PDB file of C-alpha atoms in Angstrom:
ATOM      1  CA  UNK A 460      27.975  10.412  -7.511  1.00  0.00           C
ATOM      2  CA  UNK A 461      26.248   7.619  -9.453  1.00  0.00           C
ATOM      3  CA  UNK A 462      25.070   8.801 -12.870  1.00  0.00           C
ATOM      4  CA  UNK A 463      22.683   5.822 -13.050  1.00  0.00           C
ATOM      5  CA  UNK A 464      21.006   6.908  -9.814  1.00  0.00           C
ATOM      6  CA  UNK A 465      20.500  10.432 -11.135  1.00  0.00           C
ATOM      7  CA  UNK A 466      19.055   9.193 -14.442  1.00  0.00           C
ATOM      8  CA  UNK A 467      16.792   6.727 -12.612  1.00  0.00           C
ATOM      9  CA  UNK A 468      15.472   9.468 -10.316  1.00  0.00           C
ATOM     10  CA  UNK A 469      14.739  11.815 -13.228  1.00  0.00           C
ATOM     11  CA  UNK A 470      12.895   9.084 -15.149  1.00  0.00           C
ATOM     12  CA  UNK A 471      10.976   8.089 -12.013  1.00  0.00           C
ATOM     13  CA  UNK A 472       9.831  11.653 -11.357  1.00  0.00           C
ATOM     14  CA  UNK A 473       8.698  12.073 -14.973  1.00  0.00           C
ATOM     15  CA  UNK A 474       6.807   8.778 -14.778  1.00  0.00           C
ATOM     16  CA  UNK A 475       5.196   9.849 -11.501  1.00  0.00           C
ATOM     17  CA  UNK A 476       4.045  13.168 -12.989  1.00  0.00           C
ATOM     18  CA  UNK A 477       2.208  11.512 -15.900  1.00  0.00           C
ATOM     19  CA  UNK A 478       0.912   8.487 -13.965  1.00  0.00           C
ATOM     20  CA  UNK A 479      -2.548  10.057 -13.431  1.00  0.00           C
ATOM     21  CA  UNK A 480      -3.082  11.363 -17.001  1.00  0.00           C
ATOM     22  CA  UNK A 481      -5.429   9.122 -19.067  1.00  0.00           C
ATOM     23  CA  UNK A 482      -3.848   7.449 -22.121  1.00  0.00           C
ATOM     24  CA  UNK A 483      -0.615   9.421 -21.715  1.00  0.00           C
ATOM     25  CA  UNK A 484       0.249   7.395 -18.610  1.00  0.00           C
ATOM     26  CA  UNK A 485       0.848   4.422 -20.933  1.00  0.00           C
ATOM     27  CA  UNK A 486       4.125   6.138 -21.801  1.00  0.00           C
ATOM     28  CA  UNK A 487       5.048   5.871 -18.141  1.00  0.00           C
ATOM     29  CA  UNK A 488       6.101   2.277 -18.676  1.00  0.00           C
ATOM     30  CA  UNK A 489       8.762   3.446 -21.143  1.00  0.00           C
ATOM     31  CA  UNK A 490      10.189   5.675 -18.424  1.00  0.00           C
ATOM     32  CA  UNK A 491       9.632   3.606 -15.311  1.00  0.00           C
ATOM     33  CA  UNK A 492      10.920   0.191 -16.372  1.00  0.00           C
ATOM     34  CA  UNK A 493      14.363   1.549 -17.334  1.00  0.00           C
ATOM     35  CA  UNK A 494      14.300   3.675 -14.181  1.00  0.00           C
ATOM     36  CA  UNK A 495      13.702   0.579 -12.058  1.00  0.00           C
ATOM     37  CA  UNK A 496      16.563  -1.310 -13.711  1.00  0.00           C
ATOM     38  CA  UNK A 497      18.949   1.640 -13.403  1.00  0.00           C
ATOM     39  CA  UNK A 498      17.941   2.212  -9.793  1.00  0.00           C
ATOM     40  CA  UNK A 499      18.649  -1.385  -8.804  1.00  0.00           C
ATOM     41  CA  UNK A 500      21.991  -1.374 -10.626  1.00  0.00           C
ATOM     42  CA  UNK A 501      22.876   1.923  -8.944  1.00  0.00           C
ATOM     43  CA  UNK A 502      22.096   0.451  -5.508  1.00  0.00           C
ATOM     44  CA  UNK A 503      24.437  -2.443  -6.204  1.00  0.00           C
ATOM     45  CA  UNK A 504      27.223  -0.207  -7.517  1.00  0.00           C
ATOM     46  CA  UNK A 505      26.964   2.206  -4.598  1.00  0.00           C
ATOM     47  CA  UNK A 506      27.005  -0.545  -1.981  1.00  0.00           C
ATOM     48  CA  UNK A 507      29.689  -0.947   0.679  1.00  0.00           C
ATOM     49  CA  UNK A 508      32.088  -2.405  -1.872  1.00  0.00           C
ATOM     50  CA  UNK A 509      30.915  -0.276  -4.778  1.00  0.00           C
ATOM     51  CA  UNK A 510      33.038   2.128  -6.747  1.00  0.00           C
ATOM     52  CA  UNK A 511      30.507   4.988  -6.898  1.00  0.00           C
ATOM     53  CA  UNK A 512      28.830   7.190  -4.322  1.00  0.00           C
ATOM     54  CA  UNK A 513      25.165   8.106  -4.012  1.00  0.00           C
ATOM     55  CA  UNK A 514      23.560   5.059  -2.409  1.00  0.00           C
ATOM     56  CA  UNK A 515      20.851   7.175  -0.796  1.00  0.00           C
ATOM     57  CA  UNK A 516      19.976   8.739  -4.129  1.00  0.00           C
ATOM     58  CA  UNK A 517      19.832   5.302  -5.760  1.00  0.00           C
ATOM     59  CA  UNK A 518      17.476   3.998  -3.061  1.00  0.00           C
ATOM     60  CA  UNK A 519      15.277   7.092  -3.369  1.00  0.00           C
ATOM     61  CA  UNK A 520      15.105   6.680  -7.153  1.00  0.00           C
ATOM     62  CA  UNK A 521      14.050   3.042  -6.795  1.00  0.00           C
ATOM     63  CA  UNK A 522      11.364   3.880  -4.216  1.00  0.00           C
ATOM     64  CA  UNK A 523       9.924   6.673  -6.380  1.00  0.00           C
ATOM     65  CA  UNK A 524       9.944   4.332  -9.382  1.00  0.00           C
ATOM     66  CA  UNK A 525       8.020   1.624  -7.529  1.00  0.00           C
ATOM     67  CA  UNK A 526       5.506   4.194  -6.263  1.00  0.00           C
ATOM     68  CA  UNK A 527       5.031   5.579  -9.776  1.00  0.00           C
ATOM     69  CA  UNK A 528       4.507   2.059 -11.161  1.00  0.00           C
ATOM     70  CA  UNK A 529       1.840   1.342  -8.540  1.00  0.00           C
ATOM     71  CA  UNK A 530       0.035   4.618  -9.291  1.00  0.00           C
ATOM     72  CA  UNK A 531       0.252   4.021 -13.045  1.00  0.00           C
ATOM     73  CA  UNK A 532      -1.281   0.560 -12.716  1.00  0.00           C
ATOM     74  CA  UNK A 533      -4.001   1.850 -10.370  1.00  0.00           C
ATOM     75  CA  UNK A 534      -4.983   4.765 -12.605  1.00  0.00           C
ATOM     76  CA  UNK A 535      -4.963   2.611 -15.752  1.00  0.00           C
ATOM     77  CA  UNK A 536      -7.295   0.129 -14.058  1.00  0.00           C
ATOM     78  CA  UNK A 537      -9.558   2.969 -12.913  1.00  0.00           C
ATOM     79  CA  UNK A 538      -9.756   4.564 -16.358  1.00  0.00           C
ATOM     80  CA  UNK A 539     -10.364   1.191 -18.013  1.00  0.00           C
ATOM     81  CA  UNK A 540     -13.303   0.629 -15.661  1.00  0.00           C
ATOM     82  CA  UNK A 541     -14.704   4.092 -16.388  1.00  0.00           C
ATOM     83  CA  UNK A 542     -14.393   3.700 -20.176  1.00  0.00           C
ATOM     84  CA  UNK A 543     -16.090   0.315 -19.986  1.00  0.00           C
ATOM     85  CA  UNK A 544     -18.926   1.780 -17.917  1.00  0.00           C
ATOM     86  CA  UNK A 545     -19.327   4.649 -20.392  1.00  0.00           C
ATOM     87  CA  UNK A 546     -19.780   2.202 -23.257  1.00  0.00           C
ATOM     88  CA  UNK A 547     -22.370   0.182 -21.346  1.00  0.00           C
ATOM     89  CA  UNK A 548     -24.291   3.257 -20.186  1.00  0.00           C
ATOM     90  CA  UNK A 549     -24.349   4.754 -23.680  1.00  0.00           C
ATOM     91  CA  UNK A 550     -25.975   1.588 -24.997  1.00  0.00           C
ATOM     92  CA  UNK A 551     -28.541   1.710 -22.186  1.00  0.00           C
ATOM     93  CA  UNK A 552     -29.228   5.394 -22.804  1.00  0.00           C
ATOM     94  CA  UNK A 553     -29.763   4.758 -26.511  1.00  0.00           C
ATOM     95  CA  UNK A 554     -32.357   2.079 -25.720  1.00  0.00           C
ATOM     96  CA  UNK A 555     -34.163   4.389 -23.292  1.00  0.00           C
ATOM     97  CA  UNK A 556     -34.259   7.217 -25.828  1.00  0.00           C
ATOM     98  CA  UNK A 557     -35.791   4.856 -28.389  1.00  0.00           C
ATOM     99  CA  UNK A 558     -38.443   3.833 -25.855  1.00  0.00           C
ATOM    100  CA  UNK A 559     -39.282   7.473 -25.118  1.00  0.00           C
ATOM    101  CA  UNK A 560     -39.489   8.237 -28.838  1.00  0.00           C
ATOM    102  CA  UNK A 561     -41.903   5.349 -29.316  1.00  0.00           C
ATOM    103  CA  UNK A 562     -44.035   6.520 -26.385  1.00  0.00           C
ATOM    104  CA  UNK A 563     -44.252  10.010 -27.876  1.00  0.00           C
ATOM    105  CA  UNK A 564     -45.265   8.728 -31.312  1.00  0.00           C
ATOM    106  CA  UNK A 565     -48.837   9.870 -32.245  1.00  0.00           C
ATOM    107  CA  UNK A 566     -51.388   7.134 -32.663  1.00  0.00           C
ATOM    108  CA  UNK A 567     -50.145   4.960 -29.815  1.00  0.00           C
ATOM    109  CA  UNK A 568     -52.820   5.196 -27.086  1.00  0.00           C
ATOM    110  CA  UNK A 569     -52.528   4.735 -23.322  1.00  0.00           C
ATOM    111  CA  UNK A 570     -48.772   5.291 -23.173  1.00  0.00           C
ATOM    112  CA  UNK A 571     -47.212   7.278 -20.337  1.00  0.00           C
ATOM    113  CA  UNK A 572     -43.746   8.753 -20.029  1.00  0.00           C
ATOM    114  CA  UNK A 573     -41.501   7.328 -17.331  1.00  0.00           C
ATOM    115  CA  UNK A 574     -41.487   9.300 -14.081  1.00  0.00           C
ATOM    116  CA  UNK A 575     -37.962   8.544 -12.900  1.00  0.00           C
ATOM    117  CA  UNK A 576     -34.993  10.805 -13.606  1.00  0.00           C
ATOM    118  CA  UNK A 577     -33.330   8.229 -15.842  1.00  0.00           C
ATOM    119  CA  UNK A 578     -35.978   8.849 -18.498  1.00  0.00           C
ATOM    120  CA  UNK A 579     -33.938  11.927 -19.417  1.00  0.00           C
ATOM    121  CA  UNK A 580     -36.313  14.379 -17.714  1.00  0.00           C
ATOM    122  CA  UNK A 581     -36.169  16.240 -14.419  1.00  0.00           C
ATOM    123  CA  UNK A 582     -38.069  14.822 -11.443  1.00  0.00           C
ATOM    124  CA  UNK A 583     -38.851  16.960  -8.418  1.00  0.00           C
ATOM    125  CA  UNK A 584     -37.860  15.882  -4.936  1.00  0.00           C
ATOM    126  CA  UNK A 585     -37.251  12.148  -5.336  1.00  0.00           C
ATOM    127  CA  UNK A 586     -36.298   9.788  -8.152  1.00  0.00           C
ATOM    128  CA  UNK A 587     -33.850   7.296  -9.646  1.00  0.00           C
ATOM    129  CA  UNK A 588     -30.565   8.344 -11.251  1.00  0.00           C
ATOM    130  CA  UNK A 589     -27.567   6.664 -12.882  1.00  0.00           C
ATOM    131  CA  UNK A 590     -29.736   4.279 -14.913  1.00  0.00           C
ATOM    132  CA  UNK A 591     -31.668   3.202 -11.834  1.00  0.00           C
ATOM    133  CA  UNK A 592     -28.586   2.323  -9.808  1.00  0.00           C
ATOM    134  CA  UNK A 593     -29.444   4.878  -7.131  1.00  0.00           C
ATOM    135  CA  UNK A 594     -32.491   6.597  -5.700  1.00  0.00           C
ATOM    136  CA  UNK A 595     -32.218  10.096  -4.263  1.00  0.00           C
ATOM    137  CA  UNK A 596     -34.590  11.919  -1.950  1.00  0.00           C
ATOM    138  CA  UNK A 597     -33.828  15.599  -1.368  1.00  0.00           C
ATOM    139  CA  UNK A 598     -34.883  16.269   2.230  1.00  0.00           C
ATOM    140  CA  UNK A 599     -33.922  19.796   3.288  1.00  0.00           C
ATOM    141  CA  UNK A 600     -31.605  22.774   2.987  1.00  0.00           C
ATOM    142  CA  UNK A 601     -30.934  24.575   6.262  1.00  0.00           C
ATOM    143  CA  UNK A 602     -29.047  27.810   6.745  1.00  0.00           C
ATOM    144  CA  UNK A 603     -26.226  27.317   9.241  1.00  0.00           C
ATOM    145  CA  UNK A 604     -23.125  29.131  10.436  1.00  0.00           C
ATOM    146  CA  UNK A 605     -20.070  30.266   8.510  1.00  0.00           C
ATOM    147  CA  UNK A 606     -17.232  28.379   6.873  1.00  0.00           C
ATOM    148  CA  UNK A 607     -13.558  28.751   7.734  1.00  0.00           C
ATOM    149  CA  UNK A 608     -13.496  32.037   5.779  1.00  0.00           C
ATOM    150  CA  UNK A 609     -16.533  33.411   7.696  1.00  0.00           C
ATOM    151  CA  UNK A 610     -18.848  33.095   4.685  1.00  0.00           C
ATOM    152  CA  UNK A 611     -22.533  32.172   5.209  1.00  0.00           C
ATOM    153  CA  UNK A 612     -23.392  28.548   4.494  1.00  0.00           C
ATOM    154  CA  UNK A 613     -26.280  26.105   4.289  1.00  0.00           C
ATOM    155  CA  UNK A 614     -26.317  22.335   4.675  1.00  0.00           C
ATOM    156  CA  UNK A 615     -28.167  19.968   2.349  1.00  0.00           C
ATOM    157  CA  UNK A 616     -29.627  16.756   3.726  1.00  0.00           C
ATOM    158  CA  UNK A 617     -30.541  13.997   1.305  1.00  0.00           C
ATOM    159  CA  UNK A 618     -31.128  10.245   1.346  1.00  0.00           C
ATOM    160  CA  UNK A 619     -29.254   7.967  -1.040  1.00  0.00           C
ATOM    161  CA  UNK A 620     -30.372   4.390  -1.708  1.00  0.00           C
ATOM    162  CA  UNK A 621     -28.075   1.928  -3.459  1.00  0.00           C
ATOM    163  CA  UNK A 622     -30.176  -0.050  -5.956  1.00  0.00           C
ATOM    164  CA  UNK A 623     -27.243  -1.733  -7.676  1.00  0.00           C
ATOM    165  CA  UNK A 624     -27.093  -5.504  -7.972  1.00  0.00           C
ATOM    166  CA  UNK A 625     -23.318  -5.535  -7.461  1.00  0.00           C
ATOM    167  CA  UNK A 626     -20.790  -4.056  -5.033  1.00  0.00           C
ATOM    168  CA  UNK A 627     -19.415  -1.444  -7.441  1.00  0.00           C
ATOM    169  CA  UNK A 628     -20.640   1.521  -5.405  1.00  0.00           C
ATOM    170  CA  UNK A 629     -18.716   4.752  -5.933  1.00  0.00           C
ATOM    171  CA  UNK A 630     -19.290   8.202  -4.464  1.00  0.00           C
ATOM    172  CA  UNK A 631     -18.634   9.580  -7.960  1.00  0.00           C
ATOM    173  CA  UNK A 632     -21.718   7.841  -9.423  1.00  0.00           C
ATOM    174  CA  UNK A 633     -23.960  10.645  -8.125  1.00  0.00           C
ATOM    175  CA  UNK A 634     -23.220  14.326  -8.711  1.00  0.00           C
ATOM    176  CA  UNK A 635     -24.849  16.922  -6.442  1.00  0.00           C
ATOM    177  CA  UNK A 636     -25.006  20.656  -7.292  1.00  0.00           C
ATOM    178  CA  UNK A 637     -26.520  23.711  -5.598  1.00  0.00           C
ATOM    179  CA  UNK A 638     -27.482  27.010  -7.252  1.00  0.00           C
ATOM    180  CA  UNK A 639     -28.607  30.475  -6.190  1.00  0.00           C
ATOM    181  CA  UNK A 640     -29.924  32.881  -8.811  1.00  0.00           C
ATOM    182  CA  UNK A 641     -28.591  30.520 -11.479  1.00  0.00           C
ATOM    183  CA  UNK A 642     -25.026  30.548 -10.129  1.00  0.00           C
ATOM    184  CA  UNK A 643     -23.478  27.318  -8.835  1.00  0.00           C
ATOM    185  CA  UNK A 644     -22.449  27.306  -5.178  1.00  0.00           C
ATOM    186  CA  UNK A 645     -19.136  25.941  -3.992  1.00  0.00           C
ATOM    187  CA  UNK A 646     -18.834  23.287  -1.302  1.00  0.00           C
ATOM    188  CA  UNK A 647     -18.360  24.572   2.224  1.00  0.00           C
ATOM    189  CA  UNK A 648     -15.282  23.757   4.278  1.00  0.00           C
ATOM    190  CA  UNK A 649     -15.784  24.273   7.993  1.00  0.00           C
ATOM    191  CA  UNK A 650     -13.268  25.001  10.710  1.00  0.00           C
ATOM    192  CA  UNK A 651     -13.251  23.524  14.189  1.00  0.00           C
ATOM    193  CA  UNK A 652     -16.854  24.581  14.877  1.00  0.00           C
ATOM    194  CA  UNK A 653     -18.847  22.691  12.257  1.00  0.00           C
ATOM    195  CA  UNK A 654     -22.645  23.200  12.258  1.00  0.00           C
ATOM    196  CA  UNK A 655     -24.829  20.768  14.160  1.00  0.00           C
ATOM    197  CA  UNK A 656     -25.730  17.735  12.081  1.00  0.00           C
ATOM    198  CA  UNK A 657     -22.978  18.292   9.532  1.00  0.00           C
ATOM    199  CA  UNK A 658     -21.175  15.040   8.830  1.00  0.00           C
ATOM    200  CA  UNK A 659     -18.391  15.188   6.215  1.00  0.00           C
ATOM    201  CA  UNK A 660     -17.879  11.422   6.479  1.00  0.00           C
ATOM    202  CA  UNK A 661     -21.469  10.669   5.456  1.00  0.00           C
ATOM    203  CA  UNK A 662     -20.577  11.344   1.820  1.00  0.00           C
ATOM    204  CA  UNK A 663     -17.758   8.795   1.693  1.00  0.00           C
ATOM    205  CA  UNK A 664     -19.374   6.118   3.872  1.00  0.00           C
ATOM    206  CA  UNK A 665     -19.689   2.718   2.164  1.00  0.00           C
ATOM    207  CA  UNK A 666     -23.194   1.859   0.918  1.00  0.00           C
ATOM    208  CA  UNK A 667     -24.120  -1.768   0.253  1.00  0.00           C
ATOM    209  CA  UNK A 668     -26.788  -2.790  -2.293  1.00  0.00           C
ATOM    210  CA  UNK A 669     -30.277  -2.244  -0.882  1.00  0.00           C
ATOM    211  CA  UNK A 670     -29.081   0.077   1.883  1.00  0.00           C
ATOM    212  CA  UNK A 671     -29.937   3.752   2.399  1.00  0.00           C
ATOM    213  CA  UNK A 672     -27.796   6.417   4.022  1.00  0.00           C
ATOM    214  CA  UNK A 673     -28.409  10.037   4.953  1.00  0.00           C
ATOM    215  CA  UNK A 674     -25.828  12.470   3.614  1.00  0.00           C
ATOM    216  CA  UNK A 675     -25.283  15.996   4.942  1.00  0.00           C
ATOM    217  CA  UNK A 676     -23.033  18.356   2.973  1.00  0.00           C
ATOM    218  CA  UNK A 677     -22.495  22.110   3.065  1.00  0.00           C
ATOM    219  CA  UNK A 678     -22.549  24.866   0.449  1.00  0.00           C
ATOM    220  CA  UNK A 679     -21.338  28.469   0.596  1.00  0.00           C
ATOM    221  CA  UNK A 680     -24.240  30.870   0.055  1.00  0.00           C
ATOM    222  CA  UNK A 681     -23.884  33.772  -2.369  1.00  0.00           C
ATOM    223  CA  UNK A 682     -27.094  35.362  -1.112  1.00  0.00           C
ATOM    224  CA  UNK A 683     -28.174  34.765   2.526  1.00  0.00           C
ATOM    225  CA  UNK A 684     -31.874  34.985   1.615  1.00  0.00           C
ATOM    226  CA  UNK A 685     -32.273  33.679  -1.948  1.00  0.00           C
ATOM    227  CA  UNK A 686     -33.725  30.158  -2.403  1.00  0.00           C
ATOM    228  CA  UNK A 687     -31.338  27.308  -3.168  1.00  0.00           C
ATOM    229  CA  UNK A 688     -31.939  24.977  -6.116  1.00  0.00           C
ATOM    230  CA  UNK A 689     -30.510  21.474  -5.682  1.00  0.00           C
ATOM    231  CA  UNK A 690     -29.843  19.233  -8.682  1.00  0.00           C
ATOM    232  CA  UNK A 691     -28.727  15.601  -8.443  1.00  0.00           C
ATOM    233  CA  UNK A 692     -27.568  13.626 -11.472  1.00  0.00           C
ATOM    234  CA  UNK A 693     -26.125  10.232 -12.227  1.00  0.00           C
ATOM    235  CA  UNK A 694     -22.612  10.213 -13.620  1.00  0.00           C
ATOM    236  CA  UNK A 695     -23.656   8.794 -17.001  1.00  0.00           C
ATOM    237  CA  UNK A 696     -27.365   9.687 -17.294  1.00  0.00           C
ATOM    238  CA  UNK A 697     -29.143  12.808 -18.541  1.00  0.00           C
ATOM    239  CA  UNK A 698     -32.026  12.801 -16.064  1.00  0.00           C
ATOM    240  CA  UNK A 699     -31.914  14.628 -12.768  1.00  0.00           C
ATOM    241  CA  UNK A 700     -33.699  15.045  -9.445  1.00  0.00           C
ATOM    242  CA  UNK A 701     -34.210  18.653  -8.405  1.00  0.00           C
ATOM    243  CA  UNK A 702     -35.885  20.720  -5.708  1.00  0.00           C
ATOM    244  CA  UNK A 703     -35.823  24.372  -4.714  1.00  0.00           C
ATOM    245  CA  UNK A 704     -35.592  25.155  -1.015  1.00  0.00           C
ATOM    246  CA  UNK A 705     -36.316  28.547   0.578  1.00  0.00           C
ATOM    247  CA  UNK A 706     -33.684  29.981   2.915  1.00  0.00           C
ATOM    248  CA  UNK A 707     -35.030  31.122   6.264  1.00  0.00           C
TER     249      UNK A 707
END
């Protein structure tokens, strides 16, 4: 059995395990580059004319190494984009807070606070979030059937408008939460008989700048009769859009 193939596979698995961890995945290069070299050498040595056995193991080690390298590169690019966005949004938030502070300063007449959620306050029913990149309108919460564990559920319907000037839309830019009696509700997972109107793909559907889509998602109710409070926030902004819906 090829020792190089075994070492390459171990290094590849370790690199794969840390490929998704921010900052730490930089160490993956130290593991994966040697693993790739050892895997290729092991394939050559375990070939038809090679002196060692374990060609299948050598090929598997090389494949896992390549996969881990791809994931490491992808996650590093993703985290770099997120960190860059955080820096930009923090600068924007600081400017907005200064504007609000100026508007609240006594002696400055005829000044009004902003009415959108990105001003750092809560807006009921409809407003902008994520520094104005998106507009959310909370439409309805309707009690429906049960999830795959036979627990009572309700579906939330809301409209999402992409107000970005670029194509960097992400479903993670907007965070939606539901509460009953102050306790957060978990997302519903339905079996074969999903409630009418429920569309799990509406959440992940692409949304171009200027377009609006209707999203329908489900939540598991903790109380079949208590009202449901919905809160929508941008990923990097303090403001939120909220609305409480009665459960019929």
